[in-house]
C-alpha positions as a printed NumPy array, in Angstrom:
array([[ -6.481,  -4.367,  13.621],
       [ -7.713,  -0.646,  13.283],
       [ -6.71 ,  -0.062,   9.414],
       [ -9.456,   0.996,   7.059],
       [-11.354,   1.817,  10.292],
       [-12.405,   5.023,  11.419],
       [-11.704,   5.71 ,  14.755],
       [-14.25 ,   8.175,  16.751],
       [-12.883,   9.984,  19.587],
       [-16.016,  12.455,  20.083],
       [-19.054,  10.799,  21.476],
       [-22.635,  11.949,  22.964],
       [-21.35 ,  11.005,  26.872],
       [-18.137,  11.299,  28.434],
       [-16.785,   7.676,  29.346],
       [-14.707,   6.605,  32.319],
       [-12.957,   3.046,  33.302],
       [-12.781,   1.088,  36.083],
       [-10.09 ,  -1.151,  35.412],
       [-11.447,  -3.722,  37.905],
       [-14.423,  -4.212,  39.765],
       [-14.771,  -7.139,  41.763],
       [-18.793,  -9.285,  41.319],
       [-19.702, -11.551,  44.434],
       [-21.253, -14.823,  43.585],
       [-23.49 , -16.765,  45.983],
       [-20.553, -18.967,  47.234],
       [-18.703, -16.093,  47.962],
       [-16.021, -16.481,  44.94 ],
       [-15.372, -12.755,  43.462],
       [-15.454, -12.658,  39.369],
       [-12.87 ,  -9.804,  37.922],
       [-14.753,  -7.181,  35.578],
       [-13.623,  -4.103,  33.628],
       [-16.306,  -1.955,  33.189],
       [-16.124,   1.209,  30.517],
       [-19.596,   3.424,  31.542],
       [-20.508,   6.821,  31.026],
       [-19.133,   9.44 ,  33.704],
       [-22.661,  10.64 ,  34.554],
       [-24.37 ,   7.331,  34.367],
       [-25.053,   7.302,  38.377],
       [-27.464,  10.489,  38.029],
       [-28.464,   9.182,  34.31 ],
       [-28.483,   5.218,  34.373],
       [-27.594,   3.234,  31.375],
       [-28.195,  -0.31 ,  30.436],
       [-25.212,  -2.718,  30.946],
       [-23.921,  -4.545,  28.297],
       [-22.234,  -7.745,  29.169],
       [-19.533,  -9.857,  27.671],
       [-18.389, -12.801,  29.632],
       [-15.38 , -14.904,  28.822],
       [-12.179, -16.858,  29.699],
       [ -9.804, -15.336,  27.426],
       [ -7.883, -12.623,  30.248],
       [ -9.771,  -9.062,  30.213],
       [ -6.282,  -7.799,  31.497],
       [ -4.557,  -8.59 ,  28.011],
       [ -6.219, -11.884,  26.025],
       [ -9.26 ,  -9.677,  24.773],
       [ -7.629,  -6.055,  25.923],
       [ -7.073,  -5.011,  22.26 ],
       [-10.477,  -5.796,  21.021],
       [-12.1  ,  -4.195,  24.34 ],
       [-10.57 ,  -1.324,  23.569],
       [-12.472,  -0.755,  20.135],
       [-15.876,  -1.962,  21.31 ],
       [-17.057,  -1.237,  25.024],
       [-15.643,   2.112,  25.244],
       [-18.046,   3.112,  22.101],
       [-20.774,   1.25 ,  23.7  ],
       [-20.1  ,   3.632,  26.637],
       [-19.716,   6.687,  24.679],
       [-23.096,   6.016,  23.521],
       [-24.85 ,   5.738,  26.603],
       [-24.253,   2.251,  27.701],
       [-21.94 ,  -0.042,  30.405],
       [-19.447,  -2.178,  28.657],
       [-18.776,  -4.642,  30.857],
       [-16.266,  -7.333,  30.167],
       [-16.53 , -10.059,  32.96 ],
       [-13.528, -13.067,  33.766],
       [-15.571, -16.481,  33.875],
       [-14.601, -18.286,  37.081],
       [-10.953, -19.728,  37.374],
       [ -9.756, -17.852,  34.575],
       [ -8.225, -14.212,  34.029],
       [ -8.183, -12.29 ,  36.93 ],
       [-11.48 , -14.19 ,  38.752],
       [-11.512, -16.401,  41.677],
       [-12.229, -20.131,  41.79 ],
       [-11.465, -23.081,  39.495],
       [-13.226, -23.775,  35.7  ],
       [-13.647, -27.075,  35.377],
       [-14.677, -27.579,  31.28 ],
       [-16.712, -25.024,  28.942],
       [-20.509, -23.907,  29.444],
       [-21.017, -26.03 ,  32.615],
       [-24.138, -24.89 ,  34.833],
       [-22.028, -23.082,  37.234],
       [-20.789, -20.669,  34.202],
       [-24.789, -19.918,  33.86 ],
       [-25.259, -19.494,  37.093],
       [-22.604, -17.267,  37.678],
       [-24.018, -15.258,  34.604],
       [-27.047, -14.945,  36.395],
       [-25.79 , -13.528,  39.294],
       [-23.361, -10.889,  37.156],
       [-26.626,  -9.656,  35.418],
       [-28.593,  -9.234,  38.613],
       [-25.573,  -7.467,  39.931],
       [-25.009,  -5.644,  37.661],
       [-28.999,  -4.756,  37.059],
       [-28.869,  -3.458,  40.659],
       [-25.909,  -1.049,  40.364],
       [-26.944,   2.632,  40.934],
       [-25.641,   3.489,  37.289],
       [-27.635,   0.881,  35.652],
       [-31.069,   1.246,  34.312],
       [-32.087,  -2.263,  35.059],
       [-31.673,  -3.541,  31.619],
       [-28.915,  -6.031,  30.456],
       [-27.932,  -7.299,  27.145],
       [-25.261,  -9.969,  26.101],
       [-22.741,  -9.866,  23.318],
       [-20.231, -12.175,  22.449],
       [-18.307, -14.024,  19.784],
       [-17.444, -17.447,  19.855],
       [-17.558, -18.91 ,  23.906],
       [-19.295, -15.348,  24.425],
       [-21.726, -16.07 ,  21.49 ],
       [-22.067, -19.699,  22.818],
       [-22.875, -18.111,  26.584],
       [-25.21 , -15.545,  25.259],
       [-27.77 , -17.967,  24.01 ],
       [-27.471, -20.605,  27.183],
       [-28.118, -17.703,  29.574],
       [-30.874, -16.352,  27.486],
       [-32.657, -19.823,  27.789],
       [-31.991, -19.721,  31.492],
       [-34.228, -16.32 ,  31.614],
       [-32.913, -13.887,  33.879],
       [-35.297, -11.059,  34.328],
       [-32.634,  -8.297,  33.62 ],
       [-31.279,  -9.763,  30.287],
       [-33.062,  -7.987,  27.478],
       [-31.557,  -8.782,  24.072],
       [-28.522, -10.881,  23.155],
       [-26.108, -10.61 ,  19.465],
       [-24.048, -13.604,  19.614],
       [-21.414, -14.265,  16.851],
       [-19.766, -17.506,  15.42 ],
       [-21.646, -19.717,  17.967],
       [-23.76 , -22.353,  17.762],
       [-27.314, -23.64 ,  18.625],
       [-25.623, -27.312,  18.937],
       [-23.042, -28.267,  20.672],
       [-22.47 , -31.678,  19.126],
       [-23.267, -31.306,  15.681],
       [-21.708, -27.706,  15.332],
       [-18.82 , -26.995,  17.188],
       [-15.119, -27.895,  17.167],
       [-15.798, -31.649,  18.364],
       [-17.756, -33.407,  15.694],
       [-19.244, -32.55 ,  12.234],
       [-21.584, -34.975,  10.697],
       [-20.819, -37.66 ,  13.774],
       [-17.088, -37.564,  12.399],
       [-14.791, -35.812,  15.155],
       [-12.966, -32.73 ,  14.164],
       [ -9.222, -32.475,  15.188],
       [ -9.844, -29.189,  16.149],
       [-11.228, -31.047,  19.304],
       [ -7.197, -31.535,  19.394],
       [ -6.432, -27.808,  18.378],
       [ -8.654, -26.035,  20.414],
       [ -8.534, -28.579,  23.374],
       [ -4.824, -27.957,  23.431],
       [ -5.363, -23.53 ,  23.057],
       [ -8.033, -23.628,  26.225],
       [ -5.781, -25.731,  28.026],
       [ -3.266, -23.353,  28.099],
       [ -5.579, -20.409,  28.543],
       [ -7.071, -21.744,  31.418],
       [ -3.617, -22.346,  33.498],
       [ -2.896, -18.85 ,  32.855],
       [ -2.201, -16.877,  36.107],
       [ -4.363, -13.716,  37.466],
       [ -2.522, -10.674,  37.187],
       [ -0.881,  -9.412,  40.786],
       [ -1.421,  -5.902,  39.88 ],
       [ -5.221,  -6.787,  40.546],
       [ -5.41 ,  -9.823,  42.863],
       [ -2.038,  -8.789,  44.876],
       [  0.145, -11.107,  46.463],
       [ -2.346, -14.157,  46.935],
       [ -1.493, -14.366,  42.591],
       [  0.715, -17.307,  43.074],
       [ -2.065, -19.371,  45.199],
       [ -4.903, -18.604,  42.701],
       [ -2.405, -19.942,  39.986],
       [ -1.916, -23.143,  41.841],
       [ -5.305, -23.75 ,  42.316],
       [ -6.237, -23.428,  38.77 ],
       [ -2.89 , -25.683,  38.036],
       [ -4.039, -28.219,  40.358],
       [ -7.879, -28.552,  39.622],
       [ -8.764, -27.034,  36.225],
       [ -7.837, -30.227,  34.764],
       [ -7.537, -31.215,  30.803],
       [-10.88 , -30.556,  29.709],
       [-10.145, -32.61 ,  26.377],
       [-10.373, -35.62 ,  28.161],
       [-14.17 , -35.338,  28.541],
       [-14.502, -34.43 ,  25.123],
       [-12.905, -37.693,  23.71 ],
       [-15.272, -39.789,  26.023],
       [-18.36 , -38.546,  24.742],
       [-18.323, -39.384,  20.887],
       [-22.121, -39.287,  20.485],
       [-24.8  , -36.732,  21.094],
       [-25.361, -37.495,  24.726],
       [-26.595, -35.395,  27.753],
       [-23.303, -33.868,  27.951],
       [-23.762, -32.281,  24.502],
       [-27.439, -31.548,  25.103],
       [-26.582, -29.302,  28.368],
       [-25.803, -25.948,  26.735],
       [-27.353, -26.709,  23.259],
       [-30.151, -24.317,  22.899],
       [-31.588, -26.209,  19.936],
       [-33.029, -28.572,  22.651],
       [-35.701, -26.1  ,  22.883],
       [-35.584, -23.324,  21.148],
       [-38.769, -21.678,  23.167],
       [-36.859, -21.394,  26.13 ],
       [-35.472, -18.319,  24.567],
       [-37.907, -15.138,  24.536],
       [-35.596, -12.241,  24.201],
       [-34.603, -11.293,  20.785],
       [-31.587, -12.6  ,  19.306],
       [-28.883, -11.541,  16.532],
       [-27.215, -14.085,  15.174],
       [-23.785, -12.765,  13.507],
       [-21.621, -14.801,  11.327],
       [-19.256, -15.384,   8.112],
       [-18.549, -17.507,   5.38 ],
       [-14.857, -17.903,   6.327],
       [-16.354, -18.77 ,   9.949],
       [-16.873, -22.429,  11.224],
       [-20.031, -21.379,  12.617],
       [-22.1  , -20.192,  10.116],
       [-24.49 , -22.893,   9.907],
       [-26.154, -21.805,  13.172],
       [-26.963, -18.057,  12.306],
       [-29.469, -20.125,   9.67 ],
       [-30.682, -22.898,  11.926],
       [-31.21 , -20.257,  15.071],
       [-33.375, -17.654,  12.419],
       [-35.347, -20.69 ,  11.246],
       [-36.246, -22.239,  14.664],
       [-36.393, -19.647,  16.993],
       [-40.079, -18.4  ,  17.733],
       [-39.42 , -15.056,  19.047],
       [-37.713, -11.78 ,  17.645],
       [-34.591, -12.488,  15.556],
       [-32.097, -11.397,  13.102],
       [-29.223, -12.87 ,  11.099],
       [-26.106, -11.738,   9.5  ],
       [-23.883, -13.303,   7.702],
       [-20.902, -11.544,   5.937],
       [-17.369, -12.679,   4.397],
       [-16.022, -12.717,   7.491],
       [-13.659, -15.24 ,   9.344],
       [-13.99 , -15.605,  13.066],
       [-14.141, -11.903,  14.255],
       [-16.136,  -8.981,  14.893],
       [-17.405,  -7.483,  11.643],
       [-15.82 ,  -4.12 ,  12.138],
       [-12.344,  -5.4  ,  12.178],
       [-13.1  ,  -8.703,  10.615],
       [-10.798, -10.026,   7.312],
       [-12.153, -10.702,   4.499],
       [-13.66 ,  -7.491,   3.926],
       [-15.814,  -5.446,   3.381],
       [-15.844,  -4.72 ,   7.026],
       [-19.219,  -2.749,   8.4  ],
       [-20.101,  -0.25 ,  10.961],
       [-20.895,  -3.236,  13.111],
       [-20.683,  -1.065,  16.198],
       [-23.351,   1.214,  15.125],
       [-25.911,  -1.855,  14.016],
       [-25.483,  -3.136,  17.891],
       [-26.234,   0.395,  18.95 ],
       [-29.531,   0.165,  16.766],
       [-30.214,  -3.161,  18.376],
       [-29.357,  -1.919,  21.954],
       [-31.52 ,   1.011,  21.804],
       [-34.863,  -0.641,  20.138],
       [-34.612,  -3.434,  23.044],
       [-33.144,  -2.175,  26.048],
       [-34.204,   1.564,  25.745],
       [-37.454,   1.155,  23.867],
       [-36.533,   3.63 ,  20.954],
       [-37.837,   2.602,  17.457],
       [-34.723,   2.109,  15.11 ],
       [-36.678,   0.272,  12.588],
       [-34.617,  -2.452,  12.654],
       [-37.101,  -5.037,  13.714],
       [-39.062,  -3.699,  10.231],
       [-36.19 ,  -5.14 ,   8.118],
       [-35.653,  -8.832,   6.664],
       [-35.011, -11.573,   8.832],
       [-31.56 , -12.181,   7.162],
       [-29.159, -10.276,   5.445],
       [-26.057, -12.358,   3.805],
       [-23.365, -11.221,   1.408],
       [-23.142, -13.182,  -2.194],
       [-19.297, -13.876,  -2.903],
       [-18.4  , -13.195,  -6.456],
       [-16.119, -16.226,  -7.945],
       [-12.511, -15.68 ,  -6.819],
       [ -9.174, -17.734,  -7.72 ],
       [ -7.868, -19.839,  -4.632],
       [ -6.058, -18.034,  -2.024],
       [ -5.062, -19.194,   1.468],
       [ -5.456, -15.662,   2.765],
       [ -7.86 , -12.611,   1.694],
       [ -8.086,  -8.909,   3.072],
       [-11.085,  -8.786,   0.556],
       [-13.998, -10.682,  -1.165],
       [-16.202,  -9.141,  -3.439],
       [-19.687,  -9.742,  -3.811],
       [-23.406,  -7.959,  -2.391],
       [-25.461,  -8.079,  -0.036],
       [-29.016,  -9.411,  -0.107],
       [-31.725, -10.019,   1.984],
       [-34.498, -12.276,   2.918],
       [-38.007, -11.3  ,   4.374],
       [-37.885, -14.912,   6.247],
       [-36.099, -18.004,   6.5  ],
       [-37.273, -21.458,   6.314],
       [-34.33 , -23.618,   6.213],
       [-34.581, -24.587,   2.727],
       [-33.901, -22.731,  -0.695],
       [-36.932, -21.453,  -2.644],
       [-35.515, -23.46 ,  -5.566],
       [-33.091, -26.487,  -5.69 ],
       [-31.062, -27.399,  -8.346],
       [-30.374, -31.224,  -8.608],
       [-27.461, -32.649, -10.015],
       [-25.845, -36.136, -10.473],
       [-22.761, -37.492, -10.656],
       [-21.437, -39.93 , -13.218],
       [-19.378, -40.95 , -15.796],
       [-20.374, -38.108, -17.65 ],
       [-19.319, -35.952, -15.033],
       [-21.575, -34.143, -13.21 ],
       [-25.214, -33.444, -15.298],
       [-28.837, -32.744, -14.908],
       [-30.177, -35.899, -16.008],
       [-29.822, -39.242, -13.678],
       [-27.016, -41.285, -15.212],
       [-27.367, -44.725, -13.201],
       [-24.517, -46.467, -12.502],
       [-22.179, -46.935,  -9.335],
       [-19.192, -44.893,  -8.091],
       [-16.483, -46.533,  -5.652],
       [-14.844, -44.301,  -3.098],
       [-11.811, -45.344,  -1.232],
       [ -9.419, -42.341,  -0.746],
       [ -6.126, -42.404,   0.743],
       [ -5.627, -40.873,   4.324],
       [ -3.77 , -37.788,   3.388],
       [ -7.055, -36.88 ,   1.365],
       [ -8.338, -33.111,   2.302],
       [ -5.104, -31.134,   2.919],
       [ -6.24 , -28.651,   0.636],
       [ -8.955, -27.89 ,   2.778],
       [ -7.708, -25.15 ,   4.929],
       [ -8.683, -24.777,   8.557],
       [-12.078, -25.569,  10.151],
       [-12.639, -22.364,  11.511],
       [-10.895, -19.435,  10.101],
       [ -9.559, -16.458,  12.078],
       [ -8.593, -14.138,   8.856],
       [ -5.446, -12.882,  10.033],
       [ -2.941, -15.645,   9.073],
       [ -2.994, -17.433,   5.674],
       [ -4.975, -20.651,   6.769],
       [ -7.972, -20.849,   3.946],
       [ -8.216, -23.507,   1.713],
       [ -5.854, -23.755,  -1.186],
       [ -6.562, -24.95 ,  -4.812],
       [ -8.226, -27.711,  -4.865],
       [ -6.999, -29.719,  -7.601],
       [ -4.34 , -30.555,  -5.175],
       [ -6.742, -33.395,  -4.453],
       [ -6.366, -35.108,  -7.568],
       [ -6.335, -38.737,  -7.495],
       [ -6.878, -38.577,  -3.843],
       [-10.738, -38.283,  -4.417],
       [-13.106, -38.946,  -7.047],
       [-14.318, -36.066,  -8.653],
       [-16.975, -35.087, -10.848],
       [-17.633, -31.634, -12.864],
       [-20.526, -29.96 , -14.814],
       [-20.433, -28.335, -18.087],
       [-19.545, -24.772, -18.249],
       [-22.533, -23.323, -16.653],
       [-24.651, -21.551, -19.602],
       [-25.858, -18.934, -17.061],
       [-25.275, -17.288, -13.823],
       [-26.193, -18.725, -10.748],
       [-26.451, -18.05 ,  -7.096],
       [-26.716, -20.231,  -4.132],
       [-27.963, -19.421,  -0.663],
       [-28.301, -22.128,   1.97 ],
       [-27.497, -25.661,   2.527],
       [-26.214, -28.192,  -0.55 ],
       [-27.229, -31.69 ,   0.31 ],
       [-25.887, -34.961,  -1.011],
       [-28.091, -37.82 ,  -1.285],
       [-26.99 , -41.311,  -2.027],
       [-27.25 , -45.393,  -1.034],
       [-24.106, -46.199,  -0.044],
       [-22.564, -49.893,   0.509],
       [-19.739, -50.467,   2.63 ],
       [-16.99 , -52.778,   3.295],
       [-16.189, -52.049,   7.147],
       [-19.068, -51.202,   9.804],
       [-17.366, -47.664,  10.114],
       [-16.587, -45.388,   7.951],
       [-16.811, -41.752,   6.624],
       [-18.314, -40.146,   3.548],
       [-17.24 , -36.877,   2.544],
       [-18.559, -34.302,  -0.12 ],
       [-16.288, -31.118,  -1.142],
       [-18.078, -28.528,  -3.563],
       [-15.454, -26.191,  -5.781],
       [-16.322, -23.627,  -8.571],
       [-13.719, -24.206, -11.399],
       [-12.929, -21.391, -13.338],
       [-11.723, -21.009, -17.046],
       [ -8.043, -21.884, -16.335],
       [ -8.722, -24.773, -14.3  ],
       [ -8.294, -23.234, -10.954],
       [-11.098, -24.899,  -8.385],
       [-11.857, -22.552,  -5.359],
       [-13.919, -24.434,  -2.451],
       [-16.796, -23.006,  -1.364],
       [-18.808, -25.581,   0.266],
       [-18.11 , -29.531,   2.33 ],
       [-19.698, -31.308,   4.616],
       [-19.303, -34.876,   5.849],
       [-21.429, -38.33 ,   7.629],
       [-20.14 , -40.646,   9.657],
       [-22.013, -43.619,   8.524],
       [-22.848, -45.145,  11.79 ],
       [-24.458, -41.778,  12.757],
       [-27.01 , -42.234,   9.624],
       [-30.236, -42.305,  11.752],
       [-29.114, -40.692,  14.559],
       [-26.313, -38.845,  16.417],
       [-27.607, -40.449,  19.91 ],
       [-27.531, -44.025,  18.751],
       [-25.316, -44.771,  15.937],
       [-25.211, -48.374,  14.539],
       [-22.666, -50.075,  12.561],
       [-23.113, -49.963,   8.875],
       [-23.904, -53.794,   7.644],
       [-21.541, -55.095,   5.761],
       [-22.744, -55.468,   1.74 ],
       [-26.048, -53.94 ,   2.484],
       [-27.37 , -50.326,   1.474],
       [-28.218, -47.898,   3.106],
       [-30.165, -44.436,   1.814],
       [-27.858, -41.268,   3.42 ],
       [-28.156, -37.433,   2.816],
       [-24.756, -35.479,   3.835],
       [-25.473, -32.416,   4.657],
       [-22.845, -29.729,   3.714],
       [-22.208, -26.202,   5.187],
       [-24.175, -23.458,   4.128],
       [-22.946, -21.119,   1.252],
       [-23.783, -18.218,  -0.291],
       [-21.832, -17.826,  -3.504],
       [-22.244, -16.863,  -7.203],
       [-21.128, -18.755,  -9.964],
       [-20.731, -17.147, -13.527],
       [-21.425, -18.299, -16.991],
       [-18.293, -20.3  , -18.309],
       [-17.308, -21.544, -14.933],
       [-17.918, -25.467, -14.021],
       [-19.533, -27.049, -10.453],
       [-17.158, -29.793,  -9.348],
       [-18.437, -32.484,  -6.686],
       [-15.372, -34.297,  -4.976],
       [-16.338, -37.691,  -2.741],
       [-13.789, -38.909,  -0.254],
       [-13.63 , -41.316,   2.936],
       [-10.899, -39.167,   4.409],
       [-10.577, -35.25 ,   5.117],
       [ -7.293, -34.932,   6.678],
       [ -6.385, -32.907,   8.76 ],
       [ -9.758, -31.768,   9.607],
       [-11.389, -34.806,  10.466],
       [ -9.935, -38.018,  12.434],
       [ -9.791, -40.842,   9.907],
       [-12.024, -43.626,  10.389],
       [-11.319, -46.797,  12.14 ],
       [-10.072, -48.799,   9.351],
       [ -9.734, -48.154,   5.734],
       [-13.304, -48.043,   4.065],
       [-14.221, -48.779,   0.36 ],
       [-17.859, -47.245,  -0.492],
       [-20.06 , -48.21 ,  -3.472],
       [-22.566, -45.593,  -4.246],
       [-25.819, -45.396,  -6.416],
       [-28.479, -43.121,  -7.087],
       [-26.636, -40.006,  -6.125],
       [-27.971, -36.73 ,  -6.454],
       [-26.345, -33.662,  -5.14 ],
       [-29.408, -30.526,  -4.366],
       [-27.839, -27.324,  -4.62 ],
       [-29.817, -24.31 ,  -2.85 ],
       [-30.523, -21.509,  -5.796],
       [-31.609, -18.057,  -5.378],
       [-32.63 , -16.665,  -7.858],
       [-31.2  , -13.182,  -8.871],
       [-33.501, -10.414,  -7.968],
       [-32.685,  -6.719,  -6.879],
       [-32.732,  -5.917,  -3.652],
       [-30.471,  -2.707,  -3.351],
       [-33.584,  -0.598,  -3.04 ],
       [-34.893,  -2.218,  -0.08 ],
       [-31.405,  -2.642,   1.905],
       [-30.687,  -0.128,   3.986],
       [-26.755,   0.544,   3.635],
       [-24.436,  -0.631,   6.788],
       [-22.701,   2.36 ,   7.728],
       [-18.597,   2.472,   7.403],
       [-16.83 ,   0.452,  10.059],
       [-15.815,   2.752,  13.297],
       [-14.304,   2.155,  16.708],
       [-12.762,   3.391,  19.868],
       [ -9.062,   4.362,  19.742],
       [ -6.841,   1.312,  19.924],
       [ -4.796,   0.671,  22.936],
       [ -1.101,   1.811,  22.447],
       [  1.321,  -1.686,  22.658],
       [  5.044,  -1.6  ,  22.53 ],
       [  6.484,  -4.437,  20.31 ],
       [  8.999,  -6.598,  21.471],
       [  9.577,  -9.014,  18.58 ],
       [  7.804,  -9.582,  15.186],
       [  4.695, -11.733,  14.815],
       [  4.998, -14.865,  12.42 ],
       [  2.94 , -17.738,  11.019],
       [  4.084, -20.705,   8.911],
       [  1.996, -23.366,   7.52 ],
       [  3.461, -26.427,   5.529],
       [  3.158, -29.854,   4.653],
       [  5.968, -32.355,   4.245],
       [  6.214, -35.856,   2.655],
       [  8.601, -38.37 ,   4.376],
       [  9.966, -39.978,   0.647],
       [ 10.902, -42.896,   2.459],
       [  8.504, -43.757,   5.029],
       [  5.476, -42.318,   3.099],
       [  4.318, -40.255,   6.353],
       [  2.857, -37.029,   5.405],
       [  2.953, -34.294,   8.144],
       [  1.012, -31.032,   8.032],
       [  2.066, -28.095,  10.57 ],
       [  0.814, -24.558,  11.95 ],
       [  3.31 , -22.829,  13.621],
       [  2.306, -19.532,  15.22 ],
       [  4.269, -17.071,  17.474],
       [  2.094, -13.846,  18.504],
       [  5.183, -11.813,  18.61 ],
       [  6.085, -10.115,  22.315],
       [  4.581,  -6.748,  23.153],
       [  4.206,  -4.851,  25.825],
       [  0.775,  -3.312,  26.906],
       [  1.757,   0.531,  27.723],
       [ -1.439,   0.975,  30.09 ],
       [ -0.65 ,  -1.734,  32.389],
       [  2.943,  -2.406,  31.659],
       [  2.369,  -6.083,  30.81 ],
       [  4.636,  -7.98 ,  28.317],
       [  2.83 , -11.037,  26.311],
       [  3.677, -13.279,  23.743],
       [  2.351, -16.696,  22.852],
       [  3.746, -19.386,  20.677],
       [  1.926, -22.599,  19.262],
       [  2.829, -25.619,  16.957],
       [  0.553, -27.736,  15.89 ],
       [  1.331, -30.959,  14.049],
       [ -0.9  , -33.924,  12.06 ],
       [  0.844, -37.051,  10.8  ],
       [ -0.571, -39.481,   8.775],
       [  0.227, -42.432,   6.202],
       [ -1.802, -42.473,   3.176],
       [ -2.246, -45.985,   3.632],
       [ -2.732, -46.71 ,   7.115],
       [ -6.078, -45.552,   8.893],
       [ -4.499, -46.163,  12.441],
       [ -1.311, -43.81 ,  12.067],
       [ -2.897, -40.447,  12.362],
       [ -0.983, -38.58 ,  15.106],
       [ -2.018, -35.031,  16.319],
       [  0.696, -32.931,  18.642],
       [  0.084, -29.619,  19.962],
       [  2.611, -27.227,  22.006],
       [  1.662, -23.862,  23.628],
       [  3.859, -21.445,  25.532],
       [  2.277, -18.542,  27.186],
       [  4.447, -15.941,  28.992],
       [  3.83 , -13.003,  31.194],
       [  6.02 , -10.521,  31.978],
       [  6.469,  -7.356,  34.387],
       [  9.329,  -5.488,  36.156],
       [  9.676,  -7.971,  39.189],
       [  7.277, -10.161,  38.286],
       [  7.212, -12.99 ,  35.677],
       [  4.872, -16.207,  34.952],
       [  4.801, -18.968,  31.915],
       [  2.547, -22.147,  31.077],
       [  4.042, -24.496,  28.819],
       [  1.602, -27.07 ,  27.274],
       [  2.289, -30.579,  25.213],
       [ -0.322, -32.956,  24.004],
       [ -0.944, -35.705,  21.666],
       [ -3.604, -37.62 ,  20.57 ],
       [ -2.774, -41.035,  18.537],
       [ -6.28 , -42.424,  16.839],
       [ -5.579, -46.097,  16.761],
       [ -7.818, -48.821,  15.779],
       [ -9.887, -49.577,  19.134],
       [ -9.16 , -46.352,  21.361],
       [ -7.804, -42.819,  21.05 ],
       [ -4.706, -42.543,  23.223],
       [ -4.174, -39.292,  24.766],
       [ -0.896, -38.032,  26.362],
       [ -0.444, -34.399,  27.826],
       [  1.817, -32.407,  30.077],
       [  1.544, -28.789,  32.014],
       [  4.572, -27.205,  33.436],
       [  3.95 , -23.493,  35.048],
       [  7.017, -21.277,  36.093],
       [  7.679, -18.305,  37.558],
       [ 10.876, -15.821,  38.108],
       [ 11.803, -18.398,  40.975],
       [ 11.723, -21.448,  38.511],
       [  9.394, -24.499,  38.696],
       [  5.611, -23.612,  40.009],
       [  4.03 , -26.951,  38.996],
       [  4.158, -29.82 ,  36.508],
       [  1.332, -32.265,  35.925],
       [  1.296, -35.264,  33.623],
       [ -1.913, -37.238,  32.044],
       [ -2.296, -40.299,  29.961],
       [ -5.517, -42.077,  29.216],
       [ -6.858, -44.898,  26.298],
       [-10.382, -43.719,  25.621],
       [-12.178, -46.442,  23.455],
       [-13.426, -45.398,  20.107],
       [-17.274, -45.4  ,  19.58 ],
       [-18.08 , -46.031,  16.694],
       [-15.896, -42.985,  14.789]])
């Protein structure tokens, strides 16, 4: 993780670590915290930087915590890593993600931090993914001591831009991430932290934390379940400065542009080439001195030091250079550009029209028929990339014959895109519920097609995610499909390809029945950014650096496989991802940890009701004289009228079986 990162060992202030500290909640439950702070903080108090997560501070996030929080402490802050209620080493149970209880606890944690003798009374929040979400959510609750937030790879809209849905279509990440969260939420606390009561605390989780994913499948439209925790409900609730950070290889980039468009208070946005990781160690590179950028933000807003950061452009984005398709990248060529303001739409839009002549600058008239097999989309890659394994999009030529595609003539000059592409069309469907998917690729001189944006729309959600309506058979309806934001340079001689599909497996679940769509009056709008020189205006990011990584002892090798199998007898197609973290011992705690997961998604090209997703997770923890293991299995079937969910949970310790639970539920499909 630390390759190409400068490891800083000398700091303005000496650092001490509190491995575990108990923070009391109003109801008596205690949350576990790990704290790094200057040795002299009691005499010279410092602001606290809170990261608040369910991912096990003792081992789950320990590697990245070692790279980050001691760095803040060495520069005059207290880095505080807290396990959510019912997770890691904290007491209680966790009944779901982003609940009011989670926010209430955060308010109590912030109040407690601000009152400590070593704290100046000011608190910041930083976090990626879950921690990015709750940073925004807690900011909207306005705790008095909270002074600023850095939110990475997060969202302002839990329905439109999270693992649950995209364009009203149900993402398979609802299962994949749901299974991951299910396994993490049922792991035990560390006996070295909580003592002999570890087994009782574990049993409480195993019996009460539950299968959150069932709730997610019950809520299939944008109702109050998703409105809660979605700060887009009222951006004005947030008054403290917000720094939104994302990457083009991540699944949460859209929110960066939306938040800096709509947030009325102080804000900044940063989009790099990165996947779902902190930018000082993310891939693809280039990495940046993100921790130094954080210090500029904290110094400005928590210490009142004018660092100049608020006089810089509101948005900095990495415009990616053309590159051939690759499932994994160490680095992505490009350059930084800036926007002084962001209003949501590009300054200029390039309209293109698909038809018999390809993708042209003038409307060709005529219609388009789209009726894809259910396996269309297999080259897409993961909805949310982590940049650590080969999970990115493949050459889009693999979709030849599975989608309807249109190509432009070779470009006569370079163009740059920054923002949200959109597809507008009149669509007629032969089924009440159908999905329309649009994919954009850049095709090079050798014919290789690199995906740079895609989007989709469940046509029953054409007017509203909250109140979907069936498509009237045989009647045309005007719809807009918004594609994911992109920052891409397409060079002279390349072609732009638009592909259209009614399926995108295994990114989204199939529609309830095979659909044939007829499109007319179709237009693709590309967000053009006129090339201009910004280099003189931009302050260069410093090189990536961190504190020393924690030491580990490998026990077995990590590996990852991703494959697609086709049964030539039955026609069933299986897409599978197998990941093994490899065993390792954390030398500072003596804990040996290992994770193994198998995700499998199968479908028959001719049967929309054949889709099955299954997951298996095993998480194990060992130390001399103690061991614990959690094993989970979940299967989801997308049948014509309902979702069928089956799950099992088995927990063992050194003495054998601790607990086993099983779930089985049918949930009606609600126009998805």
